[in-house]
Amino acid sequence: MKTCLIVDDSRVIRKVSRNIIESLGLAAEEAGDGREALERCEEAMPDVILLDWNMPVMDGIEFITELRGRPQGDQPKVVFCTTENDVAHIREAIEAGANEYVMKPFDQETLQMKLQLVGVA
């Protein structure tokens, strides 16, 4: 079973995302910020990461930059899930190593499409 790490400081967003992810047949883990997410990745590298941009402790860009520099850090597909929707933010995320980008709020159909685009769903 493929695994998904949901990284968001909002417990509500993590719960909604988990319900969608599990309905698509993936196992879900959660982290409340980028630092916690890196710890989860050290324990077991997920197949895909849903990543929020704005979080305390370590934001999404800091997390993905750190992740991509680690051994096997290039393996997970990373989908930014954020309210940041201008072209500059999207470009920054892709340049930092994101595979896809989805705007909040999103629904199951939108998230499933993005996961299909990165080859996970």
Coordinates of N, CA and C in Angstrom, one line a residue:
M1 N 0.8 -1.2 0.0 CA 0.0 0.0 0.0 C 0.9 1.2 0.0
K2 N 0.6 2.2 -0.9 CA 1.3 3.4 -0.9 C 1.0 4.3 0.3
T3 N 1.9 5.1 0.7 CA 1.8 5.9 1.9 C 1.8 7.4 1.5
C4 N 1.1 8.2 2.3 CA 1.0 9.6 2.1 C 1.2 10.3 3.5
L5 N 2.1 11.3 3.5 CA 2.3 12.1 4.7 C 1.6 13.4 4.4
I6 N 0.7 13.8 5.3 CA 0.0 15.0 5.3 C 0.6 16.0 6.2
V7 N 1.1 17.1 5.7 CA 1.9 18.1 6.5 C 1.1 19.4 6.5
D8 N 0.5 19.7 7.6 CA -0.3 20.9 7.7 C -0.5 21.2 9.2
D9 N -0.5 22.5 9.5 CA -0.6 22.9 10.9 C -2.1 22.9 11.4
S10 N -3.0 22.8 10.4 CA -4.5 22.7 10.7 C -4.9 21.3 10.9
R11 N -5.4 21.0 12.1 CA -5.9 19.6 12.4 C -7.1 19.3 11.5
V12 N -7.9 20.3 11.2 CA -9.1 20.1 10.4 C -8.7 19.7 8.9
I13 N -7.7 20.5 8.4 CA -7.2 20.1 7.0 C -6.6 18.8 7.0
R14 N -5.8 18.4 8.1 CA -5.2 17.1 8.1 C -6.3 16.0 8.1
K15 N -7.4 16.2 8.9 CA -8.5 15.2 9.0 C -9.2 15.1 7.6
V16 N -9.5 16.2 7.0 CA -10.2 16.2 5.7 C -9.3 15.5 4.6
S17 N -8.0 15.8 4.6 CA -7.0 15.2 3.7 C -6.9 13.7 3.9
R18 N -6.8 13.3 5.2 CA -6.7 11.9 5.6 C -7.9 11.1 5.0
N19 N -9.1 11.7 5.2 CA -10.3 11.0 4.7 C -10.2 10.8 3.2
I20 N -9.8 11.8 2.5 CA -9.7 11.7 1.0 C -8.6 10.7 0.7
I21 N -7.5 10.8 1.3 CA -6.3 9.9 1.0 C -6.7 8.5 1.2
E22 N -7.3 8.2 2.4 CA -7.7 6.8 2.7 C -8.8 6.3 1.8
S23 N -9.7 7.2 1.3 CA -10.7 6.7 0.4 C -10.1 6.4 -0.9
L24 N -8.9 6.9 -1.2 CA -8.2 6.5 -2.5 C -7.3 5.3 -2.4
G25 N -7.3 4.7 -1.2 CA -6.6 3.5 -1.0 C -5.2 3.6 -0.5
L26 N -4.8 4.8 0.0 CA -3.4 5.0 0.4 C -3.5 5.1 2.0
A27 N -2.4 4.7 2.6 CA -2.2 4.8 4.0 C -1.8 6.3 4.3
A28 N -2.3 6.8 5.4 CA -2.0 8.2 5.7 C -1.3 8.4 7.1
E29 N -0.3 9.3 7.1 CA 0.4 9.7 8.3 C 0.2 11.2 8.3
E30 N 0.4 11.8 9.5 CA 0.3 13.3 9.6 C 1.4 13.9 10.4
A31 N 1.7 15.2 10.0 CA 2.7 16.0 10.8 C 2.1 17.4 10.8
G32 N 2.3 18.1 11.9 CA 1.8 19.4 12.1 C 2.7 20.6 11.6
D33 N 4.0 20.2 11.3 CA 4.9 21.2 10.7 C 6.0 20.5 10.0
G34 N 6.9 21.3 9.4 CA 7.9 20.8 8.6 C 9.0 20.0 9.3
R35 N 9.3 20.4 10.6 CA 10.3 19.7 11.4 C 9.7 18.3 11.7
E36 N 8.5 18.2 12.2 CA 7.9 16.9 12.5 C 7.8 16.1 11.2
A37 N 7.5 16.7 10.1 CA 7.5 15.9 8.8 C 8.8 15.3 8.5
L38 N 9.9 16.0 8.7 CA 11.2 15.5 8.4 C 11.5 14.3 9.3
E39 N 11.1 14.4 10.6 CA 11.2 13.2 11.5 C 10.5 12.0 11.0
R40 N 9.3 12.2 10.5 CA 8.5 11.1 9.9 C 9.2 10.5 8.7
C41 N 9.8 11.4 7.9 CA 10.5 10.9 6.7 C 11.7 10.1 7.1
E42 N 12.4 10.5 8.2 CA 13.5 9.7 8.6 C 13.1 8.3 9.1
E43 N 11.9 8.2 9.7 CA 11.4 6.9 10.1 C 11.0 6.0 8.9
A44 N 10.3 6.6 8.0 CA 9.9 5.9 6.8 C 9.5 6.9 5.7
M45 N 10.2 6.8 4.6 CA 10.0 7.8 3.5 C 8.6 7.4 2.8
P46 N 7.7 8.4 2.8 CA 6.4 8.2 2.2 C 6.5 8.2 0.6
D47 N 5.5 7.7 0.0 CA 5.4 7.8 -1.5 C 5.0 9.1 -2.0
V48 N 4.2 9.8 -1.2 CA 3.7 11.2 -1.6 C 3.5 12.0 -0.3
I49 N 3.8 13.3 -0.5 CA 3.6 14.2 0.6 C 2.7 15.4 0.2
L50 N 1.6 15.6 1.0 CA 0.7 16.8 0.8 C 1.3 17.8 1.7
L51 N 1.7 18.9 1.2 CA 2.5 19.9 2.0 C 1.9 21.3 2.0
D52 N 1.6 21.8 3.2 CA 1.1 23.2 3.4 C 2.3 24.1 3.3
W53 N 2.1 25.3 2.9 CA 3.1 26.3 2.8 C 3.4 27.0 4.1
N54 N 2.3 27.6 4.7 CA 2.5 28.5 5.8 C 2.3 27.6 7.1
M55 N 3.4 27.3 7.8 CA 3.3 26.6 9.1 C 4.3 27.2 10.1
P56 N 4.1 27.0 11.3 CA 5.1 27.4 12.3 C 6.3 26.4 12.3
V57 N 7.3 26.7 13.0 CA 8.5 25.9 13.2 C 9.3 25.8 11.9
M58 N 8.7 25.2 10.9 CA 9.4 25.0 9.6 C 8.3 25.1 8.5
D59 N 8.4 26.0 7.6 CA 7.3 26.1 6.6 C 7.6 25.1 5.4
G60 N 6.7 25.1 4.5 CA 6.7 24.2 3.4 C 8.0 24.3 2.5
I61 N 8.3 25.5 2.2 CA 9.5 25.7 1.4 C 10.8 25.2 2.1
E62 N 10.9 25.6 3.4 CA 12.1 25.1 4.2 C 12.1 23.6 4.2
F63 N 10.9 23.0 4.4 CA 10.8 21.5 4.5 C 11.3 20.9 3.2
I64 N 10.7 21.3 2.1 CA 11.0 20.6 0.8 C 12.5 20.8 0.4
T65 N 13.0 22.0 0.7 CA 14.5 22.2 0.4 C 15.3 21.3 1.3
E66 N 15.0 21.1 2.5 CA 15.7 20.2 3.4 C 15.5 18.7 2.9
L67 N 14.3 18.4 2.6 CA 14.0 17.0 2.2 C 14.8 16.6 0.9
R68 N 14.7 17.5 -0.1 CA 15.3 17.2 -1.4 C 16.8 17.1 -1.3
G69 N 17.4 17.6 -0.2 CA 18.9 17.5 0.0 C 19.3 16.3 0.7
R70 N 18.4 15.5 1.2 CA 18.7 14.3 2.0 C 18.8 13.0 1.1
P71 N 19.4 12.0 1.6 CA 19.4 10.7 0.9 C 18.0 10.2 0.7
Q72 N 17.6 9.8 -0.5 CA 16.3 9.4 -0.8 C 15.2 10.5 -0.7
G73 N 15.6 11.7 -0.5 CA 14.7 12.8 -0.4 C 14.1 13.2 -1.7
D74 N 14.7 12.7 -2.8 CA 14.1 13.0 -4.1 C 13.0 12.0 -4.5
Q75 N 12.8 11.0 -3.7 CA 11.8 9.9 -4.0 C 10.4 10.3 -3.9
P76 N 10.0 10.9 -2.7 CA 8.5 11.2 -2.6 C 8.0 12.2 -3.6
K77 N 6.8 12.0 -4.1 CA 6.2 13.1 -4.9 C 5.6 14.1 -3.9
V78 N 5.8 15.4 -4.1 CA 5.3 16.4 -3.2 C 4.3 17.3 -3.9
V79 N 3.1 17.4 -3.3 CA 2.0 18.2 -3.8 C 1.8 19.3 -2.8
F80 N 2.1 20.5 -3.1 CA 1.8 21.7 -2.3 C 0.3 21.9 -2.2
C81 N -0.3 22.0 -1.0 CA -1.7 22.2 -0.8 C -1.8 23.5 0.0
T82 N -2.1 24.6 -0.7 CA -2.0 25.9 0.0 C -2.9 27.0 -0.5
T83 N -3.1 28.0 0.2 CA -3.9 29.2 -0.2 C -3.0 30.1 -1.1
E84 N -1.7 29.9 -1.1 CA -0.8 30.8 -1.9 C -1.0 30.4 -3.4
N85 N -1.7 31.3 -4.1 CA -2.0 30.9 -5.5 C -1.5 31.8 -6.6
D86 N -0.6 32.7 -6.3 CA 0.0 33.5 -7.4 C 1.1 32.8 -8.1
V87 N 1.4 33.3 -9.3 CA 2.4 32.6 -10.1 C 3.8 32.5 -9.5
A88 N 4.2 33.6 -8.7 CA 5.5 33.6 -8.1 C 5.6 32.5 -7.0
H89 N 4.5 32.2 -6.3 CA 4.6 31.2 -5.3 C 4.6 29.8 -5.9
I90 N 3.8 29.6 -7.0 CA 3.8 28.3 -7.7 C 5.2 28.1 -8.3
R91 N 5.8 29.1 -8.9 CA 7.1 28.9 -9.4 C 8.1 28.5 -8.4
E92 N 8.1 29.2 -7.2 CA 9.0 29.0 -6.1 C 8.8 27.5 -5.6
A93 N 7.6 27.1 -5.5 CA 7.4 25.7 -5.0 C 7.9 24.7 -6.0
I94 N 7.7 24.9 -7.3 CA 8.2 23.9 -8.3 C 9.7 24.0 -8.4
E95 N 10.3 25.1 -8.3 CA 11.8 25.3 -8.3 C 12.4 24.6 -7.1
A96 N 11.7 24.6 -5.9 CA 12.2 24.0 -4.7 C 12.1 22.5 -4.7
G97 N 11.3 22.0 -5.7 CA 11.2 20.5 -5.8 C 9.8 19.9 -5.8
A98 N 8.8 20.8 -5.7 CA 7.4 20.2 -5.7 C 7.1 19.6 -7.1
N99 N 6.2 18.6 -7.1 CA 5.8 17.9 -8.3 C 4.5 18.5 -8.8
E100 N 3.6 19.0 -7.9 CA 2.3 19.5 -8.2 C 1.9 20.5 -7.2
Y101 N 0.8 21.2 -7.5 CA 0.3 22.3 -6.7 C -1.2 22.3 -6.7
V102 N -1.8 22.4 -5.5 CA -3.3 22.4 -5.5 C -3.7 23.5 -4.5
M103 N -4.7 24.3 -4.9 CA -5.2 25.4 -4.1 C -6.2 24.9 -3.0
K104 N -6.1 25.4 -1.8 CA -7.1 25.2 -0.8 C -8.2 26.2 -1.0
P105 N -9.5 25.9 -0.8 CA -9.9 24.5 -0.4 C -10.0 23.6 -1.6
F106 N -9.7 22.4 -1.4 CA -9.8 21.4 -2.5 C -10.8 20.3 -2.2
D107 N -11.2 19.6 -3.2 CA -12.2 18.5 -3.0 C -11.5 17.2 -3.4
Q108 N -12.2 16.1 -3.2 CA -11.6 14.8 -3.5 C -11.3 14.6 -4.9
E109 N -12.1 15.1 -5.8 CA -11.9 15.0 -7.3 C -10.6 15.7 -7.7
T110 N -10.4 16.9 -7.1 CA -9.2 17.7 -7.5 C -7.9 17.1 -6.9
L111 N -8.0 16.6 -5.7 CA -6.8 16.0 -5.1 C -6.5 14.7 -5.8
Q112 N -7.5 13.9 -6.2 CA -7.3 12.6 -6.9 C -6.6 12.9 -8.2
M113 N -7.1 13.9 -8.9 CA -6.5 14.3 -10.2 C -5.0 14.6 -10.1
K114 N -4.7 15.4 -9.0 CA -3.3 15.8 -8.8 C -2.4 14.6 -8.5
L115 N -3.0 13.7 -7.7 CA -2.2 12.5 -7.3 C -2.1 11.6 -8.5
Q116 N -3.0 11.5 -9.4 CA -2.9 10.8 -10.7 C -1.8 11.4 -11.5
L117 N -1.7 12.7 -11.6 CA -0.7 13.4 -12.4 C 0.7 13.1 -11.9
V118 N 0.9 12.9 -10.6 CA 2.2 12.5 -10.1 C 2.4 11.0 -10.0
G119 N 1.4 10.2 -10.5 CA 1.6 8.8 -10.6 C 1.4 8.0 -9.3
V120 N 0.6 8.6 -8.3 CA 0.4 7.9 -7.1 C -1.0 7.3 -6.9
A121 N -2.0 7.9 -7.5 CA -3.4 7.4 -7.3 C -3.9 6.7 -8.5

